[in-house]
Amino acid sequence: MGPLNLPRSVSVLGSTGSIGVSTLDLFEQAGVEVEVVALTAGRNADRLADQALRWRPRIAVVQDEAALPRLRERLKGSGIETAAGSAAVADVAAAEAQWVMSAIVGFAGLAPTLAAAKAGAVIALANKESLVCAGPSLLRMAKLAGGAVVPVDSEHSAIFQVLDPQSAAHVTRLILTASGGPFRTWSRQQMSGATPDQALAHPNWSMGAKISVDSATMMNKGLEVIEASYLFAMPPERIEVLIHPQSIIHSLVEYADGSTLAQLGPPDMRAPIACAFAWPDRLPWPAPRLDLVKSGPLTFEEPDPERFPALAIAKQALAAGGRAPAAMNAANERAVSAFLDRKIGFLDIAGVVADTLERMERQGLAAGADDDAVEGARVTDAAARRVADEVVIRRNSLALE
Ligand code: NAD
Ligand code: MG
């Protein structure tokens, strides 16, 4: 094997989260020697400081200014610079790292991801919300600046690995697999009483809270359909979702000649992260191996639109285009947070998203195409959050009557 052509300098945005921790763990396991330019976190100063002392970045940044004193105290005398605030996160995202892991959760990841794209970095994209809200602009900016966007989401990594760009014109379908989440076999009646703890207990993957709830509603798969449509320039009607509870086949690509290619592996996010880090090379590391005899039968089911309405809502938002996906994403972020705060029930999450989109359509906000798509996404995000919060309050008071 010849020498690998790996990135020499990296930044990890959202380093203290599930994907961020997996990224640094992969580096450790693979014995990767990289210069770490920046590590960023939301508010967990202690975990960020531990990571910084191990990886020696030039700068460590917390988004929450209240966490800065603690970060400073922990890194005193280390020679590692510190900073705080959303603007500082976006600033360091644009610093000269060759490879940037975008692993902040939610719309908050958009500005830093765009900054990294403008700087021409190779972006390992976990933050699917940024693609959903401003996909075409983000991809265009990365291309213009000479960088690239490599998907980390396991389904999109699978498609990325088996979709030969030379044969893209002959693709007939992308098939995204979904585990079905913790409520795959629950009735609507049972789901109406589901608690945050139950929604957070994913059968196959250990992930951050927001994406865990998204998996339970299957809004995660809805976001992923939008993500796939932008990443692979595929119209919505050619993207399908298939429930596969074992999470071994990560997605499939069907070609016009009847051949279907799939990518398989144990459910471990370090595998798609390794792929995004070394592409087009392959990073050797002690990866958990797939044992098809031990993993047992692989099974498949059709998703149930009655119990998982979020999937259809996302497809409609994609078909509507313009700002609808950004509005949907914002409403979902607010609804998930209200559910985790026990302000609404589990089934209300999709209900809040649907009501928000309907109200916004009536106000003509979801439609308008803006010259500046990114600014448009920002305006839509803020407006949809306000409407969603009103819808939450309304549902909350109805439930109390
Ligand atoms: P997480 O909640 O575990 O981590 C989120 C990270 O972002 C943390 O470092 C947190 O401190 C930081 N953060 C939170 N709010 C912030 C803000 N306002 N500004 C700056 N930083 C902020 O989430 P996760 O599970 O690691 O997911 C991260 C992203 O990756 C999400 O977009 C998710 O959809 C995507 N993703 C995750 C997985 C997974 O297995 N966890 C799989 C596929 C895609
Ligand atoms: Mg996924």
CSV table of C-alpha atoms and ligand atoms in Angstrom, one decimal:
chain,number,residue,atom,x,y,z
A,1,MET,CA,0.0,0.0,0.0
A,2,GLY,CA,1.4,3.4,-0.9
A,3,PRO,CA,1.3,6.4,1.4
A,4,LEU,CA,-2.1,7.7,2.0
A,5,ASN,CA,-3.0,11.2,0.9
A,6,LEU,CA,-4.7,12.4,4.1
A,7,PRO,CA,-5.6,15.9,5.2
A,8,ARG,CA,-2.8,17.4,7.3
A,9,SER,CA,-4.8,20.0,9.2
A,10,VAL,CA,-8.3,19.7,10.5
A,11,SER,CA,-11.0,21.5,12.6
A,12,VAL,CA,-13.8,19.8,14.4
A,13,LEU,CA,-17.0,21.9,14.8
A,14,GLY,CA,-19.2,20.4,17.5
A,15,SER,CA,-16.3,18.4,18.9
A,16,THR,CA,-18.0,17.6,22.2
A,17,GLY,CA,-21.1,16.0,20.6
A,18,SER,CA,-21.7,12.4,19.5
A,19,ILE,CA,-20.1,12.8,16.0
A,20,GLY,CA,-17.3,15.1,17.3
A,21,VAL,CA,-16.3,12.6,19.9
A,22,SER,CA,-16.4,9.8,17.4
A,23,THR,CA,-14.2,11.8,15.0
A,24,LEU,CA,-11.5,12.4,17.6
A,25,ASP,CA,-11.8,8.7,18.7
A,26,LEU,CA,-11.3,7.6,15.1
A,27,PHE,CA,-8.2,9.7,14.9
A,28,GLU,CA,-6.9,8.1,18.1
A,29,GLN,CA,-7.8,4.6,16.9
A,30,ALA,CA,-6.2,5.1,13.5
A,31,GLY,CA,-3.1,6.8,14.9
A,32,VAL,CA,-3.8,9.7,12.6
A,33,GLU,CA,-1.3,12.5,13.0
A,34,VAL,CA,-3.0,15.8,12.2
A,35,GLU,CA,-2.6,19.4,13.1
A,36,VAL,CA,-5.8,20.4,14.8
A,37,VAL,CA,-6.6,24.1,14.0
A,38,ALA,CA,-9.8,24.5,16.0
A,39,LEU,CA,-12.2,22.6,18.2
A,40,THR,CA,-15.6,24.2,18.9
A,41,ALA,CA,-18.5,23.3,21.3
A,42,GLY,CA,-21.8,24.7,22.4
A,43,ARG,CA,-21.3,25.1,26.2
A,44,ASN,CA,-19.5,22.0,27.5
A,45,ALA,CA,-16.3,23.8,28.5
A,46,ASP,CA,-14.9,20.9,30.5
A,47,ARG,CA,-15.1,18.3,27.8
A,48,LEU,CA,-13.8,20.8,25.3
A,49,ALA,CA,-10.8,21.6,27.5
A,50,ASP,CA,-10.1,17.9,27.9
A,51,GLN,CA,-10.1,17.5,24.2
A,52,ALA,CA,-8.0,20.6,23.7
A,53,LEU,CA,-5.3,19.4,26.1
A,54,ARG,CA,-5.1,16.1,24.2
A,55,TRP,CA,-5.2,17.5,20.7
A,56,ARG,CA,-3.5,20.8,21.1
A,57,PRO,CA,-5.6,22.9,18.7
A,58,ARG,CA,-4.5,26.5,18.0
A,59,ILE,CA,-7.9,27.7,19.3
A,60,ALA,CA,-10.8,26.3,21.3
A,61,VAL,CA,-14.2,28.0,21.0
A,62,VAL,CA,-17.5,27.8,23.0
A,63,GLN,CA,-20.6,29.2,21.4
A,64,ASP,CA,-22.1,30.1,24.8
A,65,GLU,CA,-20.2,33.1,26.3
A,66,ALA,CA,-21.1,32.0,29.8
A,67,ALA,CA,-18.9,29.0,29.4
A,68,LEU,CA,-15.8,31.0,28.4
A,69,PRO,CA,-14.5,31.7,32.0
A,70,ARG,CA,-14.4,28.0,32.7
A,71,LEU,CA,-12.7,27.2,29.4
A,72,ARG,CA,-10.1,29.9,30.0
A,73,GLU,CA,-9.4,28.6,33.5
A,74,ARG,CA,-9.0,25.0,32.3
A,75,LEU,CA,-6.7,26.1,29.4
A,76,LYS,CA,-4.6,28.6,31.4
A,77,GLY,CA,-0.9,28.3,30.6
A,78,SER,CA,-1.5,25.8,27.8
A,79,GLY,CA,-0.8,28.3,25.0
A,80,ILE,CA,-4.2,27.3,23.4
A,81,GLU,CA,-6.2,30.4,22.5
A,82,THR,CA,-9.8,30.6,23.6
A,83,ALA,CA,-12.9,32.5,22.3
A,84,ALA,CA,-16.7,32.5,22.6
A,85,GLY,CA,-19.8,33.4,20.7
A,86,SER,CA,-21.5,32.4,17.4
A,87,ALA,CA,-19.3,34.7,15.4
A,88,ALA,CA,-16.2,33.2,16.8
A,89,VAL,CA,-17.4,29.7,15.9
A,90,ALA,CA,-17.9,30.8,12.3
A,91,ASP,CA,-14.6,32.7,12.3
A,92,VAL,CA,-12.6,29.7,13.3
A,93,ALA,CA,-14.5,27.5,10.8
A,94,ALA,CA,-13.0,29.7,8.1
A,95,ALA,CA,-9.4,29.2,9.5
A,96,GLU,CA,-7.0,27.4,7.2
A,97,ALA,CA,-7.9,23.8,8.0
A,98,GLN,CA,-7.8,21.5,5.0
A,99,TRP,CA,-10.6,19.3,6.4
A,100,VAL,CA,-13.5,20.5,8.5
A,101,MET,CA,-15.9,18.2,10.4
A,102,SER,CA,-19.2,20.0,10.5
A,103,ALA,CA,-20.9,18.3,13.5
A,104,ILE,CA,-22.9,21.1,15.2
A,105,VAL,CA,-26.5,20.2,15.6
A,106,GLY,CA,-29.3,22.1,13.9
A,107,PHE,CA,-29.5,25.4,12.0
A,108,ALA,CA,-26.7,26.8,14.2
A,109,GLY,CA,-24.4,24.7,12.0
A,110,LEU,CA,-25.2,26.6,8.9
A,111,ALA,CA,-23.1,29.8,9.3
A,112,PRO,CA,-19.9,27.9,10.3
A,113,THR,CA,-20.4,25.3,7.6
A,114,LEU,CA,-20.8,28.1,5.0
A,115,ALA,CA,-17.7,29.8,6.3
A,116,ALA,CA,-15.7,26.6,5.9
A,117,ALA,CA,-17.1,26.2,2.4
A,118,LYS,CA,-16.1,29.7,1.4
A,119,ALA,CA,-12.6,29.0,2.7
A,120,GLY,CA,-12.3,26.1,0.3
A,121,ALA,CA,-12.0,23.3,2.9
A,122,VAL,CA,-13.1,19.8,2.4
A,123,ILE,CA,-16.2,19.6,4.5
A,124,ALA,CA,-17.1,16.3,6.2
A,125,LEU,CA,-20.8,17.1,6.6
A,126,ALA,CA,-22.7,15.6,9.5
A,127,ASN,CA,-24.8,18.7,10.0
A,128,LYS,CA,-27.7,17.8,7.6
A,129,GLU,CA,-29.7,20.8,8.7
A,130,SER,CA,-27.4,23.1,6.8
A,131,LEU,CA,-28.0,21.2,3.6
A,132,VAL,CA,-31.7,21.2,4.2
A,133,CYS,CA,-31.9,24.9,4.8
A,134,ALA,CA,-29.4,26.1,2.1
A,135,GLY,CA,-28.2,23.0,0.2
A,136,PRO,CA,-27.8,24.4,-3.3
A,137,SER,CA,-26.0,27.6,-2.1
A,138,LEU,CA,-23.7,25.6,0.2
A,139,LEU,CA,-22.7,23.2,-2.5
A,140,ARG,CA,-22.2,26.0,-5.0
A,141,MET,CA,-20.0,27.9,-2.6
A,142,ALA,CA,-17.9,24.8,-1.8
A,143,LYS,CA,-17.4,24.2,-5.5
A,144,LEU,CA,-16.5,27.8,-6.3
A,145,ALA,CA,-14.0,28.0,-3.5
A,146,GLY,CA,-12.3,24.7,-4.7
A,147,GLY,CA,-13.4,22.7,-1.7
A,148,ALA,CA,-15.9,19.8,-1.5
A,149,VAL,CA,-18.7,18.5,0.6
A,150,VAL,CA,-18.3,14.8,1.6
A,151,PRO,CA,-21.3,13.3,3.4
A,152,VAL,CA,-20.9,11.8,6.9
A,153,ASP,CA,-24.6,10.8,7.4
A,154,SER,CA,-24.3,7.0,7.0
A,155,GLU,CA,-27.0,6.7,4.3
A,156,HIS,CA,-25.4,9.5,2.2
A,157,SER,CA,-21.9,8.1,2.8
A,158,ALA,CA,-23.3,4.8,1.5
A,159,ILE,CA,-24.6,6.4,-1.7
A,160,PHE,CA,-21.5,8.5,-2.1
A,161,GLN,CA,-19.5,5.3,-2.0
A,162,VAL,CA,-21.5,3.3,-4.5
A,163,LEU,CA,-22.7,6.1,-6.9
A,164,ASP,CA,-20.2,6.3,-9.6
A,165,PRO,CA,-20.4,9.9,-10.9
A,166,GLN,CA,-19.7,8.6,-14.4
A,167,SER,CA,-22.9,6.6,-14.3
A,168,ALA,CA,-25.0,9.1,-12.5
A,169,ALA,CA,-27.2,9.6,-15.5
A,170,HIS,CA,-28.2,5.9,-15.4
A,171,VAL,CA,-29.4,5.9,-11.8
A,172,THR,CA,-33.1,5.1,-11.5
A,173,ARG,CA,-33.6,5.2,-7.7
A,174,LEU,CA,-31.8,6.0,-4.5
A,175,ILE,CA,-33.1,3.9,-1.6
A,176,LEU,CA,-32.4,5.3,1.8
A,177,THR,CA,-32.6,2.7,4.6
A,178,ALA,CA,-34.1,3.7,8.0
A,179,SER,CA,-33.9,1.7,11.2
A,180,GLY,CA,-37.5,2.7,12.0
A,181,GLY,CA,-36.4,4.1,15.4
A,182,PRO,CA,-37.6,3.1,18.9
A,183,PHE,CA,-41.3,3.2,17.9
A,184,ARG,CA,-41.1,1.2,14.8
A,185,THR,CA,-43.6,-1.4,16.1
A,186,TRP,CA,-45.7,1.0,18.4
A,187,SER,CA,-49.3,1.9,17.6
A,188,ARG,CA,-50.3,5.5,17.3
A,189,GLN,CA,-52.1,5.2,20.6
A,190,GLN,CA,-48.9,4.0,22.3
A,191,MET,CA,-46.9,6.7,20.5
A,192,SER,CA,-49.2,9.4,21.8
A,193,GLY,CA,-48.0,8.7,25.4
A,194,ALA,CA,-44.3,8.3,24.5
A,195,THR,CA,-41.9,10.1,26.8
A,196,PRO,CA,-38.6,11.8,26.0
A,197,ASP,CA,-36.7,9.0,27.6
A,198,GLN,CA,-38.4,6.4,25.4
A,199,ALA,CA,-37.8,8.5,22.3
A,200,LEU,CA,-34.1,8.9,23.2
A,201,ALA,CA,-33.5,5.2,23.5
A,202,HIS,CA,-32.5,4.3,19.9
A,203,PRO,CA,-32.2,0.6,19.2
A,204,ASN,CA,-29.0,0.7,17.1
A,205,TRP,CA,-27.3,4.1,17.2
A,206,SER,CA,-26.1,6.2,20.1
A,207,MET,CA,-26.6,9.8,19.0
A,208,GLY,CA,-27.3,13.4,20.3
A,209,ALA,CA,-30.8,14.1,21.6
A,210,LYS,CA,-32.2,16.1,18.7
A,211,ILE,CA,-31.3,13.5,16.0
A,212,SER,CA,-32.6,10.7,18.3
A,213,VAL,CA,-36.0,12.3,18.5
A,214,ASP,CA,-35.9,12.9,14.8
A,215,SER,CA,-35.2,9.2,14.3
A,216,ALA,CA,-38.2,8.3,16.5
A,217,THR,CA,-40.6,10.6,14.4
A,218,MET,CA,-38.7,9.6,11.2
A,219,MET,CA,-38.3,13.3,10.5
A,220,ASN,CA,-34.6,12.3,10.4
A,221,LYS,CA,-35.4,10.3,7.3
A,222,GLY,CA,-37.4,13.2,5.9
A,223,LEU,CA,-34.4,15.5,6.4
A,224,GLU,CA,-32.2,12.9,4.7
A,225,VAL,CA,-34.4,12.7,1.7
A,226,ILE,CA,-33.9,16.4,1.2
A,227,GLU,CA,-30.2,16.0,1.9
A,228,ALA,CA,-29.9,13.3,-0.7
A,229,SER,CA,-31.9,15.2,-3.3
A,230,TYR,CA,-29.4,18.1,-3.1
A,231,LEU,CA,-26.2,16.1,-2.7
A,232,PHE,CA,-26.9,13.8,-5.5
A,233,ALA,CA,-29.0,16.1,-7.7
A,234,MET,CA,-31.8,13.6,-7.7
A,235,PRO,CA,-35.5,14.5,-8.0
A,236,PRO,CA,-37.7,13.7,-5.0
A,237,GLU,CA,-39.7,11.0,-6.9
A,238,ARG,CA,-36.6,9.0,-7.4
A,239,ILE,CA,-35.7,8.8,-3.7
A,240,GLU,CA,-37.3,6.1,-1.6
A,241,VAL,CA,-37.2,5.1,2.0
A,242,LEU,CA,-37.1,1.5,3.2
A,243,ILE,CA,-37.2,0.3,6.8
A,244,HIS,CA,-34.4,-2.0,7.6
A,245,PRO,CA,-34.3,-2.5,11.4
A,246,GLN,CA,-30.8,-4.1,11.6
A,247,SER,CA,-29.0,-0.9,10.2
A,248,ILE,CA,-26.5,-3.1,8.3
A,249,ILE,CA,-27.3,-2.0,4.8
A,250,HIS,CA,-26.8,1.8,4.9
A,251,SER,CA,-28.4,2.6,1.5
A,252,LEU,CA,-28.8,1.4,-2.0
A,253,VAL,CA,-28.5,2.8,-5.6
A,254,GLU,CA,-30.5,1.3,-8.4
A,255,TYR,CA,-29.3,1.6,-12.0
A,256,ALA,CA,-31.2,1.5,-15.2
A,257,ASP,CA,-29.9,-2.0,-16.1
A,258,GLY,CA,-31.5,-3.5,-13.1
A,259,SER,CA,-28.3,-3.7,-11.0
A,260,THR,CA,-28.6,-2.4,-7.4
A,261,LEU,CA,-25.5,-1.5,-5.4
A,262,ALA,CA,-25.5,-1.3,-1.6
A,263,GLN,CA,-23.0,-0.4,1.1
A,264,LEU,CA,-22.9,-2.5,4.3
A,265,GLY,CA,-21.3,-2.2,7.7
A,266,PRO,CA,-22.0,-2.5,11.4
A,267,PRO,CA,-23.8,0.6,12.7
A,268,ASP,CA,-20.8,2.7,13.8
A,269,MET,CA,-20.4,6.4,12.7
A,270,ARG,CA,-16.6,6.1,12.8
A,271,ALA,CA,-16.8,4.2,9.5
A,272,PRO,CA,-18.5,7.0,7.4
A,273,ILE,CA,-16.3,9.5,9.2
A,274,ALA,CA,-13.2,7.5,8.2
A,275,CYS,CA,-14.5,7.5,4.6
A,276,ALA,CA,-15.0,11.2,4.6
A,277,PHE,CA,-11.5,11.8,6.1
A,278,ALA,CA,-9.5,9.7,3.7
A,279,TRP,CA,-11.6,9.8,0.5
A,280,PRO,CA,-10.7,8.6,-2.2
A,281,ASP,CA,-8.2,6.7,-0.1
A,282,ARG,CA,-9.2,4.2,2.6
A,283,LEU,CA,-8.1,4.8,6.2
A,284,PRO,CA,-7.0,1.6,8.0
A,285,TRP,CA,-8.1,1.4,11.6
A,286,PRO,CA,-9.3,-1.4,13.9
A,287,ALA,CA,-12.9,-1.0,12.6
A,288,PRO,CA,-15.6,-3.4,13.9
A,289,ARG,CA,-16.0,-5.9,11.2
A,290,LEU,CA,-19.3,-7.0,9.6
A,291,ASP,CA,-20.1,-10.6,10.4
A,292,LEU,CA,-23.2,-11.5,8.4
A,293,VAL,CA,-23.6,-14.9,10.1
A,294,LYS,CA,-23.7,-13.3,13.5
A,295,SER,CA,-25.8,-10.3,12.5
A,296,GLY,CA,-28.6,-12.7,11.4
A,297,PRO,CA,-31.4,-12.1,8.9
A,298,LEU,CA,-31.7,-8.7,7.2
A,299,THR,CA,-35.3,-7.6,7.0
A,300,PHE,CA,-37.2,-4.8,5.2
A,301,GLU,CA,-40.5,-3.1,5.6
A,302,GLU,CA,-42.4,-0.2,4.0
A,303,PRO,CA,-42.6,2.9,6.2
A,304,ASP,CA,-46.1,3.5,7.6
A,305,PRO,CA,-47.4,7.0,6.6
A,306,GLU,CA,-50.1,7.0,9.3
A,307,ARG,CA,-47.7,6.5,12.2
A,308,PHE,CA,-44.8,8.5,10.7
A,309,PRO,CA,-46.4,11.5,9.0
A,310,ALA,CA,-43.1,13.5,9.2
A,311,LEU,CA,-41.8,11.6,6.1
A,312,ALA,CA,-44.5,12.9,3.8
A,313,ILE,CA,-44.3,16.4,5.3
A,314,ALA,CA,-40.6,16.5,4.4
A,315,LYS,CA,-41.2,15.2,0.9
A,316,GLN,CA,-43.9,17.9,0.4
A,317,ALA,CA,-41.5,20.6,1.6
A,318,LEU,CA,-38.8,19.4,-0.8
A,319,ALA,CA,-41.3,19.4,-3.7
A,320,ALA,CA,-42.5,22.9,-2.7
A,321,GLY,CA,-38.9,24.0,-2.8
A,322,GLY,CA,-37.8,27.6,-2.1
A,323,ARG,CA,-37.8,28.3,1.6
A,324,ALA,CA,-40.2,25.5,2.6
A,325,PRO,CA,-37.4,23.1,3.7
A,326,ALA,CA,-35.8,25.8,5.9
A,327,ALA,CA,-39.2,26.6,7.5
A,328,MET,CA,-39.9,22.9,8.1
A,329,ASN,CA,-36.5,22.4,9.7
A,330,ALA,CA,-37.0,25.4,12.0
A,331,ALA,CA,-40.4,24.2,13.1
A,332,ASN,CA,-39.1,20.8,13.7
A,333,GLU,CA,-36.2,22.1,15.9
A,334,ARG,CA,-38.7,24.0,18.0
A,335,ALA,CA,-41.1,21.1,18.2
A,336,VAL,CA,-38.4,18.7,19.3
A,337,SER,CA,-37.2,21.0,21.9
A,338,ALA,CA,-40.8,21.5,23.2
A,339,PHE,CA,-41.3,17.7,23.3
A,340,LEU,CA,-38.0,17.3,25.3
A,341,ASP,CA,-39.2,20.0,27.7
A,342,ARG,CA,-42.5,18.1,28.0
A,343,LYS,CA,-44.6,20.9,26.7
A,344,ILE,CA,-46.1,18.8,23.9
A,345,GLY,CA,-46.7,15.1,23.3
A,346,PHE,CA,-44.7,13.0,20.9
A,347,LEU,CA,-47.3,13.0,18.1
A,348,ASP,CA,-47.6,16.8,18.4
A,349,ILE,CA,-44.1,17.1,16.9
A,350,ALA,CA,-45.2,16.4,13.4
A,351,GLY,CA,-48.4,18.3,14.1
A,352,VAL,CA,-46.5,21.4,15.0
A,353,VAL,CA,-44.4,21.2,11.9
A,354,ALA,CA,-47.4,20.7,9.7
A,355,ASP,CA,-49.4,23.6,11.3
A,356,THR,CA,-46.4,25.9,11.1
A,357,LEU,CA,-45.9,25.2,7.4
A,358,GLU,CA,-49.6,25.7,6.8
A,359,ARG,CA,-49.6,29.1,8.6
A,360,MET,CA,-46.5,30.2,6.9
A,361,GLU,CA,-47.9,29.3,3.5
A,362,ARG,CA,-50.9,31.4,4.2
A,363,GLN,CA,-48.6,34.3,5.1
A,364,GLY,CA,-46.7,33.7,1.9
A,365,LEU,CA,-43.4,33.3,3.8
A,366,ALA,CA,-42.5,29.8,2.7
A,367,ALA,CA,-42.6,30.6,-1.0
A,368,GLY,CA,-40.6,33.7,-2.0
A,369,ALA,CA,-37.2,33.0,-3.7
A,370,ASP,CA,-34.6,35.4,-2.5
A,371,ASP,CA,-31.5,36.6,-4.4
A,372,ASP,CA,-29.5,35.8,-1.4
A,373,ALA,CA,-30.6,32.2,-0.5
A,374,VAL,CA,-28.6,32.1,2.7
A,375,GLU,CA,-30.1,35.4,4.0
A,376,GLY,CA,-33.4,34.0,2.9
A,377,ALA,CA,-32.9,30.8,4.9
A,378,ARG,CA,-32.0,33.0,7.9
A,379,VAL,CA,-35.1,35.1,7.7
A,380,THR,CA,-37.3,32.0,7.1
A,381,ASP,CA,-35.7,30.2,10.0
A,382,ALA,CA,-36.4,33.1,12.4
A,383,ALA,CA,-40.0,33.5,11.2
A,384,ALA,CA,-40.7,29.8,11.3
A,385,ARG,CA,-39.4,29.6,14.9
A,386,ARG,CA,-41.7,32.3,16.0
A,387,VAL,CA,-44.7,30.7,14.3
A,388,ALA,CA,-43.8,27.2,15.7
A,389,ASP,CA,-43.5,28.6,19.2
A,390,GLU,CA,-47.0,30.1,18.9
A,391,VAL,CA,-48.3,26.7,17.6
A,392,VAL,CA,-46.7,25.0,20.6
A,393,ILE,CA,-48.4,27.3,23.0
A,394,ARG,CA,-51.7,26.8,21.3
A,395,ARG,CA,-51.4,23.0,21.4
A,396,ASN,CA,-50.3,23.2,25.0
A,397,SER,CA,-53.3,25.3,26.1
A,398,LEU,CA,-55.7,23.0,24.1
A,399,ALA,CA,-54.2,20.0,25.9
A,400,LEU,CA,-54.8,21.6,29.3
A,401,GLU,CA,-58.4,22.5,28.6
B,1,NAD,P1,-24.8,16.3,19.7
B,1,NAD,O1,-26.0,17.0,20.3
B,1,NAD,O2,-24.3,15.1,20.3
B,1,NAD,O3,-23.6,17.3,19.4
B,1,NAD,C1,-23.8,18.6,18.9
B,1,NAD,C2,-22.5,19.4,19.0
B,1,NAD,O4,-22.8,20.8,18.6
B,1,NAD,C3,-22.0,19.6,20.4
B,1,NAD,O5,-20.6,19.7,20.4
B,1,NAD,C4,-22.6,20.9,20.9
B,1,NAD,O6,-21.8,21.4,22.0
B,1,NAD,C5,-22.5,21.7,19.7
B,1,NAD,N1,-23.6,22.7,19.7
B,1,NAD,C6,-24.9,22.6,20.0
B,1,NAD,N2,-25.5,23.8,19.9
B,1,NAD,C7,-24.6,24.7,19.3
B,1,NAD,C8,-24.7,26.0,18.9
B,1,NAD,N3,-25.8,26.7,19.0
B,1,NAD,N4,-23.5,26.6,18.4
B,1,NAD,C9,-22.4,25.9,18.3
B,1,NAD,N5,-22.3,24.6,18.7
B,1,NAD,C10,-23.4,24.0,19.2
B,1,NAD,O7,-25.3,16.0,18.2
B,1,NAD,P2,-24.8,14.8,17.2
B,1,NAD,O8,-25.6,13.6,17.4
B,1,NAD,O9,-23.3,14.7,17.3
B,1,NAD,O10,-25.2,15.4,15.8
B,1,NAD,C11,-24.5,16.4,15.2
B,1,NAD,C12,-25.0,16.6,13.7
B,1,NAD,O11,-24.7,15.4,13.0
B,1,NAD,C13,-26.5,16.7,13.6
B,1,NAD,O12,-26.8,17.6,12.6
B,1,NAD,C14,-27.0,15.3,13.3
B,1,NAD,O13,-28.2,15.3,12.6
B,1,NAD,C15,-25.8,14.8,12.5
B,1,NAD,N6,-25.7,13.4,12.5
B,1,NAD,C16,-25.4,12.7,13.6
B,1,NAD,C17,-25.3,11.3,13.7
B,1,NAD,C18,-25.0,10.6,14.9
B,1,NAD,O14,-24.9,9.3,14.9
B,1,NAD,N7,-24.9,11.2,16.1
B,1,NAD,C19,-25.5,10.6,12.5
B,1,NAD,C20,-25.8,11.3,11.3
B,1,NAD,C21,-25.9,12.7,11.3
B,2,MG,MG,-28.5,9.0,8.8
